[in-house]
Tab-separated table of C-alpha atoms in Angstrom:
chain	number	residue	atom	x	y	z
A	1	ALA	CA	34.599	-14.768	96.910
A	2	LEU	CA	33.918	-18.095	95.819
A	3	ALA	CA	30.372	-17.630	96.877
A	4	ALA	CA	30.567	-14.425	95.455
A	5	ALA	CA	31.171	-16.421	91.839
A	6	ALA	CA	28.898	-19.205	92.477
A	7	ALA	CA	26.688	-17.148	92.794
A	8	ALA	CA	27.056	-15.280	88.371
A	9	ASP	CA	27.640	-18.915	87.942
A	10	ALA	CA	23.689	-19.317	89.552
A	11	ARG	CA	22.660	-15.841	86.961
A	12	ARG	CA	24.094	-17.574	84.336
A	13	ALA	CA	22.519	-21.570	84.179
A	14	ALA	CA	19.406	-19.881	84.780
A	15	GLY	CA	19.441	-17.568	82.365
A	16	GLN	CA	19.272	-14.254	84.032
A	17	ALA	CA	20.086	-11.038	82.123
A	18	LEU	CA	23.675	-10.596	82.718
A	19	GLY	CA	26.012	-7.109	82.905
A	20	PRO	CA	29.055	-7.299	80.934
A	21	LEU	CA	31.090	-7.304	84.190
A	22	ASP	CA	28.626	-10.247	85.958
A	23	GLY	CA	31.317	-12.858	86.916
A	24	VAL	CA	35.026	-10.604	86.775
A	25	PRO	CA	37.315	-11.665	88.726
A	26	ILE	CA	38.230	-7.580	89.524
A	27	ALA	CA	40.526	-6.521	93.234
A	28	HIS	CA	40.599	-3.932	94.946
A	29	LYS	CA	43.613	-2.173	96.495
A	30	ASP	CA	43.314	-1.739	100.297
A	31	ILE	CA	42.663	1.747	100.271
A	32	PHE	CA	38.833	1.149	100.005
A	33	VAL	CA	37.372	-0.104	102.636
A	34	THR	CA	35.370	-2.927	101.608
A	35	GLN	CA	32.806	-5.279	104.257
A	36	GLY	CA	34.114	-8.751	105.278
A	37	LEU	CA	37.483	-7.675	104.898
A	38	PRO	CA	40.737	-6.159	106.466
A	39	THR	CA	41.721	-2.695	105.265
A	40	THR	CA	44.399	-1.501	106.159
A	41	ALA	CA	45.715	1.180	103.843
A	42	ALA	CA	48.742	-0.217	104.302
A	43	SER	CA	49.769	0.551	107.014
A	44	LYS	CA	49.922	-1.103	110.877
A	45	MET	CA	47.532	2.343	111.961
A	46	LEU	CA	44.659	0.498	111.033
A	47	LYS	CA	45.780	-3.248	111.322
A	48	GLY	CA	43.528	-5.886	111.664
A	49	TYR	CA	40.313	-3.053	110.988
A	50	GLN	CA	37.641	-4.323	109.692
A	51	SER	CA	34.623	-1.336	107.943
A	52	PRO	CA	31.293	-2.455	108.517
A	53	PHE	CA	30.683	-1.139	104.690
A	54	ASP	CA	31.317	-1.137	101.479
A	55	ALA	CA	32.981	1.341	99.857
A	56	THR	CA	30.344	2.965	97.687
A	57	VAL	CA	33.037	2.115	94.686
A	58	VAL	CA	33.108	-1.266	95.559
A	59	ALA	CA	29.343	-1.229	96.041
A	60	ARG	CA	29.001	-0.546	92.969
A	61	LEU	CA	31.159	-3.043	91.149
A	62	LYS	CA	29.355	-5.691	93.795
A	63	ALA	CA	25.668	-4.446	92.095
A	64	ALA	CA	27.530	-5.311	88.717
A	65	GLY	CA	28.222	-8.688	89.530
A	66	VAL	CA	31.990	-8.673	89.978
A	67	VAL	CA	33.264	-10.767	91.736
A	68	ASN	CA	35.899	-9.795	94.826
A	69	VAL	CA	39.081	-11.727	94.938
A	70	GLY	CA	40.776	-9.758	97.656
A	71	LYS	CA	42.374	-7.280	98.435
A	72	LEU	CA	45.674	-5.161	97.026
A	73	ASN	CA	49.231	-3.975	98.737
A	74	CYS	CA	49.913	-0.018	98.154
A	75	ASP	CA	51.701	2.319	99.869
A	76	GLU	CA	50.708	3.615	103.299
A	77	PHE	CA	47.537	5.114	103.142
A	78	ALA	CA	48.300	5.941	98.990
A	79	MET	CA	51.974	8.574	99.870
A	80	GLY	CA	54.151	6.856	97.430
A	81	GLY	CA	55.359	6.566	93.688
A	82	ALA	CA	57.267	2.533	94.379
A	83	ASN	CA	55.213	-0.111	96.159
A	84	GLU	CA	58.788	0.535	98.916
A	85	ASN	CA	56.135	2.016	101.923
A	86	SER	CA	53.643	-0.920	102.591
A	87	ALA	CA	54.020	-1.879	106.287
A	88	TYR	CA	53.627	-5.314	105.435
A	89	ALA	CA	55.514	-6.393	102.423
A	90	LYS	CA	57.181	-4.708	98.647
A	91	ALA	CA	55.264	-5.159	95.513
A	92	ARG	CA	57.053	-6.675	93.059
A	93	ASN	CA	57.663	-5.758	89.229
A	94	PRO	CA	56.449	-8.890	86.855
A	95	TRP	CA	58.626	-8.016	84.476
A	96	ASP	CA	61.318	-7.736	86.765
A	97	THR	CA	60.676	-8.631	90.557
A	98	GLY	CA	63.703	-6.823	91.194
A	99	ARG	CA	61.809	-3.147	89.745
A	100	ILE	CA	59.410	-1.313	91.581
A	101	PRO	CA	56.051	-1.280	90.341
A	102	GLY	CA	54.635	2.060	90.994
A	103	GLY	CA	52.980	3.478	93.406
A	104	SER	CA	50.634	4.034	95.011
A	105	SER	CA	49.012	1.632	92.794
A	106	GLY	CA	51.082	-0.931	92.963
A	107	GLY	CA	49.477	-4.286	93.975
A	108	SER	CA	46.874	-3.176	90.907
A	109	ALA	CA	49.711	-2.719	88.577
A	110	VAL	CA	51.277	-6.201	89.821
A	111	ALA	CA	47.717	-7.994	90.167
A	112	VAL	CA	46.708	-6.600	86.563
A	113	SER	CA	50.160	-7.033	84.746
A	114	ALA	CA	51.140	-10.759	86.478
A	115	ARG	CA	47.256	-12.078	84.968
A	116	LEU	CA	46.021	-12.551	88.369
A	117	VAL	CA	42.623	-10.335	87.998
A	118	ALA	CA	40.933	-9.079	84.865
A	119	ALA	CA	41.140	-5.669	86.317
A	120	THR	CA	41.579	-3.917	90.302
A	121	THR	CA	40.343	-0.657	91.437
A	122	GLY	CA	43.373	2.263	92.092
A	123	THR	CA	43.135	6.164	93.870
A	124	ASP	CA	45.503	8.522	92.309
A	125	THR	CA	46.106	11.549	94.337
A	126	GLY	CA	48.871	12.550	92.068
A	127	GLY	CA	49.578	9.869	89.575
A	128	SER	CA	49.227	6.721	91.604
A	129	ILE	CA	46.907	5.583	88.859
A	130	ARG	CA	49.101	6.034	85.889
A	131	GLN	CA	52.276	5.252	87.148
A	132	PRO	CA	52.054	2.458	87.890
A	133	ALA	CA	50.195	1.452	85.177
A	134	ALA	CA	53.281	2.406	82.674
A	135	LEU	CA	55.691	1.436	84.377
A	136	THR	CA	53.676	-2.181	84.125
A	137	GLY	CA	52.466	-2.603	81.080
A	138	ILE	CA	48.774	-1.889	81.357
A	139	THR	CA	46.113	0.542	81.191
A	140	GLY	CA	44.861	2.961	83.700
A	141	ILE	CA	42.776	6.271	83.877
A	142	LYS	CA	42.420	8.639	86.655
A	143	PRO	CA	39.527	10.481	85.589
A	144	THR	CA	37.872	13.730	85.947
A	145	TYR	CA	37.883	14.861	89.976
A	146	GLY	CA	34.450	13.862	91.328
A	147	ARG	CA	32.963	11.859	88.775
A	148	CYS	CA	33.694	9.039	91.239
A	149	SER	CA	32.557	8.162	94.459
A	150	ARG	CA	34.961	9.162	97.537
A	151	TYR	CA	32.983	7.715	100.069
A	152	GLY	CA	34.382	5.114	101.891
A	153	MET	CA	37.780	5.893	100.986
A	154	ILE	CA	40.674	7.041	103.053
A	155	ALA	CA	41.405	9.551	102.855
A	156	PHE	CA	45.308	11.261	101.422
A	157	ALA	CA	44.619	14.596	99.963
A	158	SER	CA	39.999	15.232	99.669
A	159	SER	CA	40.457	17.880	97.124
A	160	LEU	CA	42.573	15.506	95.103
A	161	ASP	CA	41.831	11.356	94.941
A	162	GLN	CA	39.986	10.093	92.811
A	163	ALA	CA	38.929	6.307	92.332
A	164	GLY	CA	40.058	4.835	89.165
A	165	PRO	CA	40.020	1.122	87.288
A	166	MET	CA	43.359	0.320	85.975
A	167	ALA	CA	43.021	-3.212	83.096
A	168	ARG	CA	44.528	-4.597	80.831
A	169	THR	CA	42.729	-2.501	78.016
A	170	ALA	CA	41.287	0.109	77.029
A	171	GLU	CA	37.983	-1.355	76.905
A	172	ASP	CA	38.403	-2.563	79.957
A	173	CYS	CA	39.040	-0.135	81.952
A	174	ALA	CA	36.032	1.071	80.696
A	175	LEU	CA	33.433	-0.926	81.555
A	176	MET	CA	35.029	-0.768	85.232
A	177	LEU	CA	34.832	3.138	84.543
A	178	GLN	CA	30.418	2.442	83.500
A	179	ALA	CA	29.724	0.688	86.245
A	180	MET	CA	32.649	2.686	89.382
A	181	SER	CA	30.702	6.615	88.200
A	182	GLY	CA	28.044	8.323	88.918
A	183	PHE	CA	26.105	11.128	91.893
A	184	ASP	CA	27.017	10.363	95.520
A	185	GLU	CA	25.129	11.783	97.880
A	186	ARG	CA	27.413	10.662	100.434
A	187	ASP	CA	30.230	12.590	99.166
A	188	ALA	CA	30.063	16.080	99.666
A	189	THR	CA	33.165	16.091	96.748
A	190	SER	CA	30.918	14.055	93.649
A	191	ALA	CA	29.676	16.144	91.284
A	192	GLN	CA	26.038	15.798	89.667
A	193	GLN	CA	27.486	15.038	86.492
A	194	SER	CA	26.061	12.992	84.167
A	195	VAL	CA	27.394	9.663	83.074
A	196	PRO	CA	28.684	8.869	79.087
A	197	ASP	CA	27.889	5.255	77.884
A	198	PHE	CA	32.186	5.112	78.078
A	199	VAL	CA	32.125	2.046	75.906
A	200	ALA	CA	29.758	2.540	73.182
A	201	ALA	CA	32.022	5.744	72.670
A	202	LEU	CA	34.841	3.438	72.461
A	203	THR	CA	33.499	1.998	68.997
A	204	THR	CA	31.504	6.010	67.834
A	205	PRO	CA	32.537	6.788	65.262
A	206	ARG	CA	34.531	10.961	65.484
A	207	THR	CA	32.932	12.861	62.275
A	208	GLY	CA	35.857	12.616	59.411
A	209	ALA	CA	37.079	9.738	59.610
A	210	THR	CA	37.632	6.483	58.472
A	211	ALA	CA	38.108	2.339	59.444
A	212	ASP	CA	41.657	3.354	58.862
A	213	LYS	CA	41.816	7.218	59.852
A	214	PRO	CA	39.273	6.649	63.532
A	215	LEU	CA	41.242	9.034	64.845
A	216	GLN	CA	40.954	11.450	61.943
A	217	GLY	CA	40.282	15.413	62.881
A	218	LEU	CA	41.811	14.590	66.611
A	219	ARG	CA	43.846	18.216	67.809
A	220	VAL	CA	46.951	16.307	69.923
A	221	GLY	CA	49.083	19.117	71.857
A	222	VAL	CA	52.423	18.140	72.430
A	223	PRO	CA	53.324	20.302	74.692
A	224	GLN	CA	57.117	21.064	75.076
A	225	GLU	CA	57.715	20.627	78.794
A	226	PHE	CA	56.997	16.889	78.851
A	227	PHE	CA	59.345	16.689	76.087
A	228	GLY	CA	62.629	18.208	77.851
A	229	GLN	CA	66.216	17.522	79.965
A	230	GLY	CA	65.929	14.965	83.013
A	231	VAL	CA	62.976	12.028	79.788
A	232	SER	CA	65.106	9.388	80.177
A	233	ALA	CA	66.387	8.221	75.970
A	234	ASP	CA	63.786	5.249	75.778
A	235	VAL	CA	61.055	6.973	77.281
A	236	LEU	CA	61.466	9.705	74.674
A	237	ALA	CA	61.696	6.925	71.629
A	238	ALA	CA	58.960	5.212	72.605
A	239	THR	CA	56.856	8.478	73.462
A	240	ARG	CA	57.508	9.346	70.749
A	241	ALA	CA	56.279	6.675	68.248
A	242	ALA	CA	52.686	6.349	70.234
A	243	LEU	CA	52.701	10.355	68.849
A	244	THR	CA	53.876	9.299	64.867
A	245	GLN	CA	51.325	6.386	65.081
A	246	LEU	CA	49.007	7.724	66.361
A	247	GLU	CA	49.430	10.733	63.601
A	248	ALA	CA	48.860	7.476	61.537
A	249	LEU	CA	45.506	6.666	62.814
A	250	GLY	CA	44.315	10.452	61.787
A	251	ALA	CA	45.153	12.480	65.002
A	252	THR	CA	46.639	16.265	63.621
A	253	LEU	CA	49.375	16.794	66.622
A	254	VAL	CA	49.410	20.308	68.374
A	255	ASP	CA	53.127	21.834	69.944
A	256	VAL	CA	51.000	23.316	73.322
A	257	SER	CA	53.058	25.059	76.653
A	258	LEU	CA	52.553	23.658	80.029
A	259	PRO	CA	54.690	26.811	81.787
A	260	ARG	CA	54.139	26.141	85.164
A	261	THR	CA	54.821	22.139	84.707
A	262	GLU	CA	57.610	22.075	87.271
A	263	LEU	CA	55.817	23.965	89.348
A	264	SER	CA	53.417	21.177	89.646
A	265	ILE	CA	56.317	19.343	91.461
A	266	PRO	CA	56.556	22.107	94.673
A	267	VAL	CA	52.086	22.920	94.179
A	268	TYR	CA	51.354	19.109	95.205
A	269	TYR	CA	54.035	18.625	97.574
A	270	ILE	CA	52.639	21.751	99.762
A	271	ILE	CA	48.970	21.258	99.645
A	272	ALA	CA	48.934	17.543	99.130
A	273	PRO	CA	50.395	16.783	102.906
A	274	ALA	CA	48.500	20.149	104.052
A	275	GLU	CA	44.853	17.203	103.877
A	276	ALA	CA	46.681	14.572	105.103
A	277	SER	CA	48.162	16.978	108.269
A	278	SER	CA	43.933	16.740	109.252
A	279	ASN	CA	42.633	13.180	107.352
A	280	LEU	CA	45.425	11.644	109.935
A	281	SER	CA	44.545	13.559	112.377
A	282	ARG	CA	41.663	10.917	113.219
A	283	PHE	CA	44.127	7.967	113.548
A	284	ASP	CA	44.357	8.432	117.665
A	285	GLY	CA	44.215	5.209	118.697
A	286	VAL	CA	41.465	6.594	120.671
A	287	LYS	CA	38.106	4.627	118.260
A	288	PHE	CA	39.346	1.938	115.954
A	289	GLY	CA	42.663	0.578	114.913
A	290	HIS	CA	46.556	0.234	116.478
A	291	ARG	CA	47.357	1.713	119.698
A	292	ALA	CA	50.192	1.927	121.799
A	293	GLN	CA	50.447	-1.380	124.574
A	294	ARG	CA	52.361	1.462	127.111
A	295	TYR	CA	52.395	4.532	128.085
A	296	GLY	CA	50.621	6.976	130.652
A	297	ASP	CA	54.285	5.883	132.142
A	298	GLY	CA	56.274	8.473	134.987
A	299	ASN	CA	54.069	11.940	135.413
A	300	VAL	CA	53.059	12.641	132.768
A	301	ASP	CA	49.382	13.157	130.829
A	302	LYS	CA	48.284	9.480	129.745
A	303	LEU	CA	45.588	11.128	126.981
A	304	ASN	CA	48.519	12.993	125.335
A	305	ASP	CA	51.300	9.659	125.646
A	306	MET	CA	49.060	7.984	124.164
A	307	TYR	CA	48.248	9.578	121.408
A	308	ARG	CA	51.711	10.610	120.988
A	309	LYS	CA	53.039	7.069	121.109
A	310	THR	CA	49.631	5.811	118.629
A	311	ARG	CA	50.914	8.203	115.830
A	312	ALA	CA	54.305	7.445	116.402
A	313	GLU	CA	53.758	3.263	116.708
A	314	GLY	CA	51.635	3.314	113.728
A	315	PHE	CA	52.387	5.540	111.030
A	316	GLY	CA	55.813	4.638	108.824
A	317	PRO	CA	58.221	7.174	107.697
A	318	GLU	CA	57.545	8.554	105.134
A	319	VAL	CA	53.528	9.057	106.105
A	320	LYS	CA	54.885	10.421	108.995
A	321	ARG	CA	57.252	12.815	106.997
A	322	ARG	CA	54.222	14.029	105.328
A	323	ILE	CA	52.606	14.962	108.188
A	324	MET	CA	54.753	17.035	109.581
A	325	ILE	CA	55.303	19.542	105.684
A	326	GLY	CA	51.746	19.636	106.425
A	327	ALA	CA	51.451	20.612	110.027
A	328	TYR	CA	54.369	23.186	109.473
A	329	VAL	CA	52.459	24.727	105.611
A	330	LEU	CA	49.223	26.085	107.927
A	331	SER	CA	50.763	26.875	110.854
A	332	HIS	CA	50.211	30.613	111.783
A	333	GLY	CA	52.632	32.212	110.683
A	334	TYR	CA	53.732	30.323	106.897
A	335	TYR	CA	50.071	29.248	105.488
A	336	ASP	CA	50.701	32.379	103.275
A	337	ALA	CA	53.914	32.562	102.515
A	338	TYR	CA	52.970	28.375	101.718
A	339	TYR	CA	49.375	27.189	101.588
A	340	LEU	CA	47.968	30.427	99.921
A	341	GLN	CA	50.388	30.487	97.114
A	342	ALA	CA	50.324	27.479	96.799
A	343	GLN	CA	47.003	27.153	96.223
A	344	LYS	CA	47.591	30.168	93.817
A	345	LEU	CA	49.691	28.521	91.415
A	346	ARG	CA	47.785	25.689	91.556
A	347	ARG	CA	44.882	27.207	89.843
A	348	MET	CA	47.347	29.179	87.552
A	349	ILE	CA	48.297	25.603	86.803
A	350	ALA	CA	44.801	24.814	86.136
A	351	ASP	CA	44.524	27.781	83.212
A	352	ASP	CA	47.231	26.967	81.717
A	353	PHE	CA	45.395	23.705	80.265
A	354	GLN	CA	42.460	25.272	79.227
A	355	ALA	CA	45.158	27.376	77.543
A	356	ALA	CA	46.430	24.078	75.626
A	357	PHE	CA	42.856	22.991	75.354
A	358	GLN	CA	42.401	26.145	73.007
A	359	VAL	CA	44.341	24.855	70.297
A	360	CYS	CA	43.724	21.077	71.389
A	361	ASP	CA	41.772	17.624	72.117
A	362	VAL	CA	44.189	15.889	74.061
A	363	ILE	CA	46.803	16.679	75.508
A	364	ALA	CA	49.836	13.352	75.348
A	365	GLY	CA	53.484	13.148	76.469
A	366	PRO	CA	54.889	10.764	78.877
A	367	VAL	CA	53.940	9.300	82.079
A	368	SER	CA	57.082	8.461	83.629
A	369	PRO	CA	61.013	10.167	82.690
A	370	THR	CA	61.813	6.947	83.661
A	371	VAL	CA	61.345	2.958	83.350
A	372	ALA	CA	60.858	1.126	87.022
A	373	ARG	CA	64.134	1.043	88.851
A	374	ALA	CA	65.470	-0.824	90.531
A	375	ILE	CA	64.223	-1.995	94.024
A	376	GLY	CA	65.639	-0.285	97.905
A	377	SER	CA	67.898	2.363	94.658
A	378	SER	CA	66.194	5.551	95.915
A	379	THR	CA	66.742	6.861	99.631
A	380	ASP	CA	66.058	11.029	98.207
A	381	PRO	CA	62.483	11.622	98.878
A	382	VAL	CA	63.401	14.252	96.647
A	383	GLN	CA	64.515	12.464	93.918
A	384	GLU	CA	60.734	10.102	94.178
A	385	TYR	CA	59.286	13.103	94.577
A	386	LEU	CA	60.768	14.373	91.415
A	387	ALA	CA	59.508	11.957	89.343
A	388	ASP	CA	55.993	12.458	89.679
A	389	ILE	CA	56.222	15.380	88.051
A	390	PHE	CA	54.688	14.789	84.934
A	391	THR	CA	51.675	13.398	86.166
A	392	LEU	CA	51.352	16.400	89.124
A	393	PRO	CA	49.426	18.654	87.105
A	394	ALA	CA	46.447	17.349	85.842
A	395	SER	CA	45.642	16.098	89.388
A	396	LEU	CA	46.222	19.178	90.620
A	397	ALA	CA	44.220	20.886	87.490
A	398	GLY	CA	41.440	18.002	88.229
A	399	LEU	CA	41.533	17.153	84.612
A	400	PRO	CA	41.199	13.382	83.688
A	401	GLY	CA	44.894	10.890	82.370
A	402	MET	CA	45.461	7.798	81.569
A	403	SER	CA	48.610	5.546	80.702
A	404	VAL	CA	48.679	3.102	77.589
A	405	PRO	CA	51.163	1.171	76.907
A	406	CYS	CA	53.189	2.284	74.319
A	407	GLY	CA	56.285	0.472	73.908
A	408	PHE	CA	59.575	-0.892	75.655
A	409	GLY	CA	62.578	1.315	77.311
A	410	GLU	CA	65.868	-0.253	78.990
A	411	HIS	CA	66.084	-3.281	80.457
A	412	GLN	CA	62.667	-4.008	77.841
A	413	LEU	CA	60.706	-2.417	80.725
A	414	PRO	CA	57.067	-1.305	80.072
A	415	VAL	CA	56.842	2.762	79.140
A	416	GLY	CA	53.633	3.938	79.040
A	417	LEU	CA	52.222	7.015	77.151
A	418	GLN	CA	49.935	9.789	78.832
A	419	LEU	CA	46.700	11.123	77.626
A	420	ILE	CA	45.169	13.811	79.309
A	421	GLY	CA	41.662	15.413	78.936
A	422	ASN	CA	39.806	18.733	79.802
A	423	TYR	CA	36.941	18.097	82.551
A	424	TRP	CA	34.961	15.840	82.578
A	425	GLN	CA	36.229	13.912	78.463
A	426	GLU	CA	37.001	10.223	80.089
A	427	ALA	CA	34.886	8.913	76.818
A	428	GLN	CA	37.469	10.978	75.013
A	429	LEU	CA	40.696	9.947	76.205
A	430	LEU	CA	39.210	6.220	76.316
A	431	HIS	CA	38.774	6.516	72.469
A	432	ALA	CA	42.043	7.098	71.513
A	433	ALA	CA	43.218	4.811	73.455
A	434	HIS	CA	41.990	1.767	71.951
A	435	ALA	CA	41.444	3.679	68.951
A	436	PHE	CA	45.748	3.072	69.427
A	437	GLN	CA	45.109	-0.452	70.837
A	438	GLN	CA	43.814	-1.593	67.619
A	439	ALA	CA	46.748	-0.381	66.313
A	440	THR	CA	49.233	-1.692	67.851
A	441	ASP	CA	50.453	-4.862	69.948
A	442	TRP	CA	51.624	-3.530	73.213
A	443	HIS	CA	48.722	-4.541	76.211
A	444	GLN	CA	49.136	-7.331	74.519
A	445	ARG	CA	52.651	-7.622	75.932
A	446	GLN	CA	53.210	-9.976	78.603
A	447	PRO	CA	55.675	-10.434	81.402
A	448	THR	CA	58.771	-12.994	79.948
A	449	ALA	CA	58.233	-15.109	83.456
A	450	LEU	CA	54.271	-15.756	82.250
A	451	ALA	CA	55.337	-16.496	78.481
C-alpha cells in the first residue's frame, strides 16, 4: 500500500495525467483474490492462502491507480447477512458497535461508514452489497449480472454472484463502477456489453428536467409487496419520506406489483445452496487451503477420511448447512421437485419485473425490513433468511439494484432506500440516487463516535 501511494505521489509530482481514482485509498472484500495478500473468504478452509494472480476487478482498480490498503472481513464464503459467520471475528456497526453491520460484505460497509477508506469492493449474491450498505448508512450498488468480471472472485453461487462498489455517495460508486466494469474473456458469465460513462450520467439532464426538478419524467414503481406486513414502522416511515422526496424532485410514483416476492426466499435458498455445494466441492485439502492433520487412523480409506475431516474442520456451521441443503435438492428423487421447480419460479420472478417495467423506469422500496439488530440476537437461520425478502428478487432476476441512505429508524440507526433498474440501467439508478443525494444530507451523516 505504501509503495502504491508513493507511486501515485510520484505521478502527481511529475505532472502526469491522473485518473479520478489515482491515489484513492480503497480496500477489497476478502472474496477477491489479491496477489501478495492472503485471501481467505473469511474461512478456516483458506487460512493463509495467497493467490498467484489478481482478480480482474482488483487488477482493473489497480490500473486505475487506487491504493489498496488491505482486505475486509465478510461472512464465510459470502454466506450470511450479519457478518457473524466469519471464521476470524465479527465486524461491528460503527453506528452502534453492539449491532451487526449486515452481510456478507459487512467489513466493506464498515470500512466506508467508519471513514477508514474512501470506497470498497463488495459482492452481492442475494443482497450482500445493498443490505450492509443500508444498515451502515452508506451507498452501494449491485450491477446487472455480467457487468463486472467474476474472474478471481471466489464463487458462492455462480449464477447470482456479482461484484460491485460501496462508497459514501452515488458519485463515488459511479467512479468505482466505471473502473470495475467491462467484458472479460476469462469469465464465461461476463457480458459483451458496452460500458456507458457512469460519471457523466450523474449530471446528464433528463428530457424536460429543470434545476429543481432533475427527475422530471422518471416513473418510480412502488411495489405493494414491499410495504406490507413484516416491515417495521420506522423503516416504512423513512422509505415513504424518501419516495416523497423523489416526487418533489419531479419523479412520478406508480403502483406496481411483484406478486412472487415471497417466493423469492425458498427459490433463492434452493438455487444458491445447490450452486454452493458444487462450487465448494473443490476445497478438499488436496491442492491448497486447510488439510486435516490427523486422518486415516485404523482400517479406513485414508484419502476419503482426509476429505471428510478436512471439510469438517475447515467449514463453519452456516457453510456446512448450505452445502447439505444444496446436496439434498440436487440428489436423485428431489432434483425435479425442488431445484427444477425453483428455476421455473426464478424465470417467473424475472418476468414479474419485466411486467412492472412496462409502466415504470425504476422500482423503489426498502432494502431491509428492519434496522440493524443486536449482535448475537438471532439464533434461527430461517429468520435470517427471511430478512433478505426485498433484496433477493432483483438478484434472482439478475437486475441492478442499489441502496441509498434515506434516514434513520429505531435507536437512530440508518435506513436505506432500494432502487432497482432494468437490465444494464445502472446509469439511470446512479442518476436518480445522485439527484436524491443533492437534495438530502443522509449520506453525509456520520456515526456519533466519529463526529
